[in-house]
Short mmCIF file of C-alpha atoms and ligand atoms in Angstrom, two decimals:
data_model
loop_
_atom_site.label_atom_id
_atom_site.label_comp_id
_atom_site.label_asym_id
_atom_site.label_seq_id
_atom_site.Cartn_x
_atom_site.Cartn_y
_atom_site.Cartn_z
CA UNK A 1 -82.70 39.67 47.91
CA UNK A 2 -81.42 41.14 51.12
CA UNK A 3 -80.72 38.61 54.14
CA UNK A 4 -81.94 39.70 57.28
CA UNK A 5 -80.64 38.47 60.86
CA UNK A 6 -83.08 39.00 63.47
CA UNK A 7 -82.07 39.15 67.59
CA UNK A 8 -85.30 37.51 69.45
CA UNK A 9 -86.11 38.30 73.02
CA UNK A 10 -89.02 35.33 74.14
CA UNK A 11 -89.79 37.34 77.08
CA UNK A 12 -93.02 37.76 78.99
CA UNK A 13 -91.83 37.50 82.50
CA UNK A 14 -92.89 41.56 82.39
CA UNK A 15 -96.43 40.88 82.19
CA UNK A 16 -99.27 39.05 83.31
CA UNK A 17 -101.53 38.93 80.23
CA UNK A 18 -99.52 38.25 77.04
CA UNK A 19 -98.21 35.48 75.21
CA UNK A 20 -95.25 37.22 73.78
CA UNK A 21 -93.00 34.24 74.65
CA UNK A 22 -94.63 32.56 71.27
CA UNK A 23 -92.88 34.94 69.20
CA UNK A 24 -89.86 32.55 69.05
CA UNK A 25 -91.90 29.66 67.72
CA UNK A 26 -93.35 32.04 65.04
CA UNK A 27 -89.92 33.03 63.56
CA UNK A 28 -88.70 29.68 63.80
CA UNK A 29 -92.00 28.07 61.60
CA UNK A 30 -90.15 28.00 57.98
CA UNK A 31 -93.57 29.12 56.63
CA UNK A 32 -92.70 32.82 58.33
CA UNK A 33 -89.49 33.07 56.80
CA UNK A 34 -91.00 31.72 53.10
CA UNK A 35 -94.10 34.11 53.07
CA UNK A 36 -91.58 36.94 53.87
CA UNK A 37 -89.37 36.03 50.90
CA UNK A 38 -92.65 35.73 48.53
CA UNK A 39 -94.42 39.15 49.62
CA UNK A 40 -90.92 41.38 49.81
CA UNK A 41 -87.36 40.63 48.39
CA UNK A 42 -86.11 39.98 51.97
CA UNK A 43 -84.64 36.17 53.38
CA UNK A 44 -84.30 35.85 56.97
CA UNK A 45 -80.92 35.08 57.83
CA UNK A 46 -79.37 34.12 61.61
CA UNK A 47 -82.58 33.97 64.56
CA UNK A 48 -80.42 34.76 67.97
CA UNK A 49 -82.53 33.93 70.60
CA UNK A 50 -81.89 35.34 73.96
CA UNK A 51 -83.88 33.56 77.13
CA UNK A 52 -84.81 33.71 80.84
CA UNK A 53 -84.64 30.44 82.50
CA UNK A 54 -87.53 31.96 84.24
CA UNK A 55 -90.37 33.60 82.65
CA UNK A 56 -92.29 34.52 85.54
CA UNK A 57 -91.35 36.23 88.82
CA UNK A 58 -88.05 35.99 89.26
CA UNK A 59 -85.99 39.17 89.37
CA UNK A 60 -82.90 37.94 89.04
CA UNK A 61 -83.17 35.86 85.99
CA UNK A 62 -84.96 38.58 84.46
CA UNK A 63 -82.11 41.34 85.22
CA UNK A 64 -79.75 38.55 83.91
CA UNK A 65 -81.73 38.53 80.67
CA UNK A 66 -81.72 42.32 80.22
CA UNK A 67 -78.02 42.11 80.68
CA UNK A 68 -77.84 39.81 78.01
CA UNK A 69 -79.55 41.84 75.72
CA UNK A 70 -78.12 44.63 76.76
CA UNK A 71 -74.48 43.47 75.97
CA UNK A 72 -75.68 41.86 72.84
CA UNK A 73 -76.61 45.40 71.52
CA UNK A 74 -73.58 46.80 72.70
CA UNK A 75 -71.62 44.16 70.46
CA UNK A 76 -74.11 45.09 67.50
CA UNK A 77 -73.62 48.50 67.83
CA UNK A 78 -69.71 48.46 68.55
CA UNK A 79 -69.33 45.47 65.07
CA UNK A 80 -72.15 46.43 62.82
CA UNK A 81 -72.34 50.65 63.55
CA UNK A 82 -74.32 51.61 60.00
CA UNK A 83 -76.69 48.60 59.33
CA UNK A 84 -79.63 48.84 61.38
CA UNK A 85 -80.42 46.32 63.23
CA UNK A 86 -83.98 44.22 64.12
CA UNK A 87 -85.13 43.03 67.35
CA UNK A 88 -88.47 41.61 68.40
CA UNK A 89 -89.88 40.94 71.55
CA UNK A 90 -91.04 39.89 74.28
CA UNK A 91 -92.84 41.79 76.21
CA UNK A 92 -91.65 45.59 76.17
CA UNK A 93 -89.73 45.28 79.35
CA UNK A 94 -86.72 44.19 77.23
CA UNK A 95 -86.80 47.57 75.64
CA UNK A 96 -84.73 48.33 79.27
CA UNK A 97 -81.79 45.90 77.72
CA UNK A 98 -82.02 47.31 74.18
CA UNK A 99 -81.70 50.81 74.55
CA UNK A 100 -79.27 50.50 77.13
CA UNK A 101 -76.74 48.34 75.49
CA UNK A 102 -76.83 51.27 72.51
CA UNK A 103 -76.47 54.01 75.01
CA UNK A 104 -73.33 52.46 76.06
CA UNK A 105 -71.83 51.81 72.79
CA UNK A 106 -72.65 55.63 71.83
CA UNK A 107 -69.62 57.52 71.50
CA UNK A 108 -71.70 60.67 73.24
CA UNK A 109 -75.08 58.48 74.70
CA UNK A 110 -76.60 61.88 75.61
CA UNK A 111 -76.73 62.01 71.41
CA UNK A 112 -78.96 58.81 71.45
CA UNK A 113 -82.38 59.38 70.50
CA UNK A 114 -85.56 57.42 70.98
CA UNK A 115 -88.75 56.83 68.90
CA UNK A 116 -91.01 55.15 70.79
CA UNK A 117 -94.58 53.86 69.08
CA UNK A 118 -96.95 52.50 71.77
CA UNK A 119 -100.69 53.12 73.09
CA UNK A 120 -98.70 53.36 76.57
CA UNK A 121 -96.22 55.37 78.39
CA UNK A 122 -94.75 52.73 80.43
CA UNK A 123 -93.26 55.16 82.28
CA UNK A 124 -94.74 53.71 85.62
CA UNK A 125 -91.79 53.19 88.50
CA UNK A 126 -92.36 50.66 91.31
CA UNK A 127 -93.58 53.55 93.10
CA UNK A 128 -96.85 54.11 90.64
CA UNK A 129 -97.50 51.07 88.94
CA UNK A 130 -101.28 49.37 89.40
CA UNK A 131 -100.56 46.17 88.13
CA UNK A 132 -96.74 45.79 89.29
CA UNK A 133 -95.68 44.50 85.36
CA UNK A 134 -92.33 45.40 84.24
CA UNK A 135 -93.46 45.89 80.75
CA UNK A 136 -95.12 49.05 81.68
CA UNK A 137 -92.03 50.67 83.05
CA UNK A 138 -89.14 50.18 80.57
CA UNK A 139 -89.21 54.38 79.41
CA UNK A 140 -88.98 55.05 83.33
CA UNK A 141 -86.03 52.99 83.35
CA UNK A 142 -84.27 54.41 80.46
CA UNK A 143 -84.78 57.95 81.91
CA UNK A 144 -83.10 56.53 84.92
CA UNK A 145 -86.25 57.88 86.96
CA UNK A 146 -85.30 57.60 91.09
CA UNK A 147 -86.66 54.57 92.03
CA UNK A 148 -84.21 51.70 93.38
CA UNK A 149 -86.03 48.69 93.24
CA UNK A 150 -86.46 49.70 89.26
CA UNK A 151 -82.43 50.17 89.01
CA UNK A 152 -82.09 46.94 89.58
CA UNK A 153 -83.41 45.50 86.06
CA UNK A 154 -81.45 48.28 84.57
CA UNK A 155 -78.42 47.12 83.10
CA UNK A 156 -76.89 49.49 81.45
CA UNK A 157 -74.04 52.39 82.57
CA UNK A 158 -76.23 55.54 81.07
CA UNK A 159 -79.76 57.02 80.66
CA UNK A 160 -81.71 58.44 77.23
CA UNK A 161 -81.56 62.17 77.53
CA UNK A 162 -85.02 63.70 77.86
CA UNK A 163 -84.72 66.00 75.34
CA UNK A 164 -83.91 63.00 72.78
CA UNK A 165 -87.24 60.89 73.54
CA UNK A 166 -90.57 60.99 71.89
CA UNK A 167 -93.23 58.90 72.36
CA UNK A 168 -96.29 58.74 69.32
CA UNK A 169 -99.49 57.01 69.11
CA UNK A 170 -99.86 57.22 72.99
CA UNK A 171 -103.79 56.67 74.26
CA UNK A 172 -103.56 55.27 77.46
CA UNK A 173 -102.17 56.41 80.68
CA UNK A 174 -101.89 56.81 84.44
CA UNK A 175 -101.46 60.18 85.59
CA UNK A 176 -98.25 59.69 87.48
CA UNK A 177 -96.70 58.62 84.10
CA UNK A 178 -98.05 61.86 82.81
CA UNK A 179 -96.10 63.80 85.49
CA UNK A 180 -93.18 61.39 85.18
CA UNK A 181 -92.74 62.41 81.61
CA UNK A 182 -93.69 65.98 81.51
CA UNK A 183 -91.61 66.72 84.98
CA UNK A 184 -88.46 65.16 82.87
CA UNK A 185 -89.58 67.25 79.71
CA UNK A 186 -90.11 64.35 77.53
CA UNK A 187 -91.79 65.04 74.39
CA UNK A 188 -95.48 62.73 73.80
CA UNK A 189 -98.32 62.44 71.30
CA UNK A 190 -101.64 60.86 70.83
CA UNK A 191 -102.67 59.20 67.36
CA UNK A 192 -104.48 62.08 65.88
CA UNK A 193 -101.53 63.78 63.71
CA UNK A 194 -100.85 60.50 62.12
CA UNK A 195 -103.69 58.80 61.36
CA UNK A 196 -103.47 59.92 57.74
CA UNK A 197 -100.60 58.87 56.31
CA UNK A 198 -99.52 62.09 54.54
CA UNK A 199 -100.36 63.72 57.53
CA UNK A 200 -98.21 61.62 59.67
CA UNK A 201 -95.63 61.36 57.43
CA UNK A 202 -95.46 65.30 57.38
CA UNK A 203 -95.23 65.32 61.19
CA UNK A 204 -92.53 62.22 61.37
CA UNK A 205 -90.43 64.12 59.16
CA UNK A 206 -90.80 67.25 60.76
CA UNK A 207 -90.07 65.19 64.42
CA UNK A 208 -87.14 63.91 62.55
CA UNK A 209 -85.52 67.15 61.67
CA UNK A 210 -85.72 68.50 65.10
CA UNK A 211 -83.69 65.18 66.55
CA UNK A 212 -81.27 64.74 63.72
CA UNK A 213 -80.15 68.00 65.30
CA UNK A 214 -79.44 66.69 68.44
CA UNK A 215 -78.73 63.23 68.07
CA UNK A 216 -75.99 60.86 65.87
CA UNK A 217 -77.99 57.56 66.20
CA UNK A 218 -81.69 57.16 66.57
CA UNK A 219 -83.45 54.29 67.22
CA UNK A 220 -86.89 53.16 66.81
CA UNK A 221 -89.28 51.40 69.48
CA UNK A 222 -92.51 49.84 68.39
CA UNK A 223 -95.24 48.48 70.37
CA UNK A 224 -97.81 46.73 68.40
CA UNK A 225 -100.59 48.09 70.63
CA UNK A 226 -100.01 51.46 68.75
CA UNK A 227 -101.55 49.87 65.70
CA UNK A 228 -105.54 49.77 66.62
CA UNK A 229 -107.10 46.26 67.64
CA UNK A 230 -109.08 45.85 64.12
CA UNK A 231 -105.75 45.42 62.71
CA UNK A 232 -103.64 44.08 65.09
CA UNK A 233 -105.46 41.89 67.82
CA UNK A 234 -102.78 40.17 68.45
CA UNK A 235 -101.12 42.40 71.95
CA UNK A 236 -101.03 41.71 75.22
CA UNK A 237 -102.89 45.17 76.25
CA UNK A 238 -104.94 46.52 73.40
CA UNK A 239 -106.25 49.98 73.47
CA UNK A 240 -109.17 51.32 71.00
CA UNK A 241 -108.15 53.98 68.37
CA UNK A 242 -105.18 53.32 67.58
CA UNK A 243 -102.76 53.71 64.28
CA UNK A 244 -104.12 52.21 60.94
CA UNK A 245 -101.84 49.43 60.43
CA UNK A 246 -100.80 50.92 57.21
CA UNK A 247 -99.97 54.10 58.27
CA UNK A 248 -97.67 52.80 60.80
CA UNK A 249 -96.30 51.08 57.47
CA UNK A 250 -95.71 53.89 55.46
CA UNK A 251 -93.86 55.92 58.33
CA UNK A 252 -91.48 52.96 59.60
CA UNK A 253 -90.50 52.40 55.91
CA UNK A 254 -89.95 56.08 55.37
CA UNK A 255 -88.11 56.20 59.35
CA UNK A 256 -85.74 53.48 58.33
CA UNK A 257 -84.31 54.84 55.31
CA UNK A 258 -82.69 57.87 57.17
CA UNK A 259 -78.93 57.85 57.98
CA UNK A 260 -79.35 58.53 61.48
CA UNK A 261 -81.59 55.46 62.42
CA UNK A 262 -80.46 52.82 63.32
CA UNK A 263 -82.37 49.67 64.54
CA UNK A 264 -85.86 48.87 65.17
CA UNK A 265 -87.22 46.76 67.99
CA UNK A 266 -90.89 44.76 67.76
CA UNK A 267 -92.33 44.27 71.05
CA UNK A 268 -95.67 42.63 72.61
CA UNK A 269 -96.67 40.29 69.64
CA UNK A 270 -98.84 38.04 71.70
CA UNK A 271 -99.89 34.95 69.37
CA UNK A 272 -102.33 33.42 71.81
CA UNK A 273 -104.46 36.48 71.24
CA UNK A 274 -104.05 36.50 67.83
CA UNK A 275 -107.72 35.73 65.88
CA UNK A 276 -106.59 34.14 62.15
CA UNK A 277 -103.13 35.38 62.46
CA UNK A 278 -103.95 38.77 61.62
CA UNK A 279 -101.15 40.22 64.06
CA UNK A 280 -98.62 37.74 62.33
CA UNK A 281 -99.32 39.07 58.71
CA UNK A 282 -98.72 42.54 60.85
CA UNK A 283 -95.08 41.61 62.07
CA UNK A 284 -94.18 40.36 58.65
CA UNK A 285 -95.55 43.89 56.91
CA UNK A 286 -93.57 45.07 59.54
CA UNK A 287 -90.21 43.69 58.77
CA UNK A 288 -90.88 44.12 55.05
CA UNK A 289 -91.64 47.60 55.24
CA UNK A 290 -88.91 48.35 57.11
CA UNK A 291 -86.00 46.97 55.55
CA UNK A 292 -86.60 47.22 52.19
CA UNK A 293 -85.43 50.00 49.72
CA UNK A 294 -87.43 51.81 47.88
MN1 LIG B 301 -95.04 49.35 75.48
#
């Protein structure tokens, strides 16, 4: 039985829709941490629970909160280097504080690679966004794209290096995100290579081999909207054909074994959209899959 400590971000100050603040109250239910420790030989350990005293519209308490996380991370990755760590969100926004705090830890951050799941390419700025939510603008951040008012939320002291991002399962998109990413060179893929899971585990592998060459730690980003609706209702922004569940599964399970990765972070569980918990059962398959041995 392995213990598992788990960093929660109750965020949803970065969007307008979600519920994602309800994660907390879902670790915190005993019944989560039981049916984890009957369906996979895993006990959740310590809950740290980072929180905005604001959860909508206020930009300073929400750049304090990504500086929170952000050092957090740093401390992870500066104590705990080789065990991979687990956070969940929040809305994805807090991605901005995640990623950053393990850039800065990084002995050479332009070696830090990204995996980032999502039906989105939240690479909007300030500039380009519709809607105005942080949560669709955290991989613009991390790429340090030029856009002030966006630096702001940014915490940390370096940027992900193009060439070390790639973003799967991606289905929906503005077209200014589009020229974001492909302007900066940044590697992205729809759902169709991975849909089958020998198929996608083929092509994970293969993506894997190509960044293990150019980076020492790699980290892994999921956004439950990747997984499609039928199995995973529960998101703030769901987008048709997405991942089988399973799949997603298979790949995480085989993603987290490898020496090079090392974390995962679970963003945009929204509980108030969740019909009979499916989306719940989804986090938990999550977490088991992912840190248990073979
Ligand atoms: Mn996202």
């Amino acid at each position: 039985m392995k213990t598992l400590d788990i960093a929660n971000v109750p965020f949803n100050g970065g969007n307008r829709d979600g519920s994602t603040e309800q994660t907390a109250a879902i670790l915190a239910d005993p019944a989560f941490s039981q049916q984890l420790a009957q369906q996979y030989p895993l006990r959740l350990g310590r809950v740290v629970t980072l929180q905005s005293e604001h959860t909508h519209d206020n930009q300073a308490a929400h750049s304090r909160l990504f500086m929170r996380v952000h050092d957090t991370m740093m401390q992870q990755m500066q104590a705990l280097p080789h065990q991979p760590f687990l956070l969940i969100g929040g809305d994805h926004s807090i991605a901005m504080g995640t990623w950053s705090g393990v850039l800065d830890a990084a002995f050479d951050p332009d070696r830090v690679g990204l995996l980032w799941f999502d039906a989105h390419m939240d690479a909007h700025t300030f500039q380009t966004t519709p809607s105005g939510n942080l949560h669709g603008m955290p991989v613009a951040a991390l790429l340090g794209a030029d856009d002030p008012e966006l630096r702001v939320f940014y915490p940390g002291r370096h940027h992900l290096n193009p060439d070390n991002l790639v973003l799967a399962g991606v289905r929906s998109y503005e077209t200014e995100e589009r020229e974001l990413l492909d302007r900066m060179g940044v590697a992205w893929y729809g759902v169709d290579q991975m849909v089958h899971p020998d198929a996608g585990l083929a092509w994970v592998r293969s993506l894997w081999q190509r960044l293990r060459t150019q980076c020492d730690w790699i980290g892994i980003s999921i956004d439950i909207d990747v997984i499609d609706p039928a199995d995973a209702p529960g998101v703030s922004t769901p987008v048709a054909n997405g991942l089988p569940a399973n799949t997603l599964y298979q790949l995480l399970h085989w993603l987290m074994q490898q020496p090079e990765c090392i974390g995962l972070e679970i963003a945009e569980y929204s509980p108030a959209n969740d019909a009979m918990s499916k989306t719940r059962q989804v986090l938990l398959d999550l977490i088991g899959h992912a840190f248990t041995k073979p």
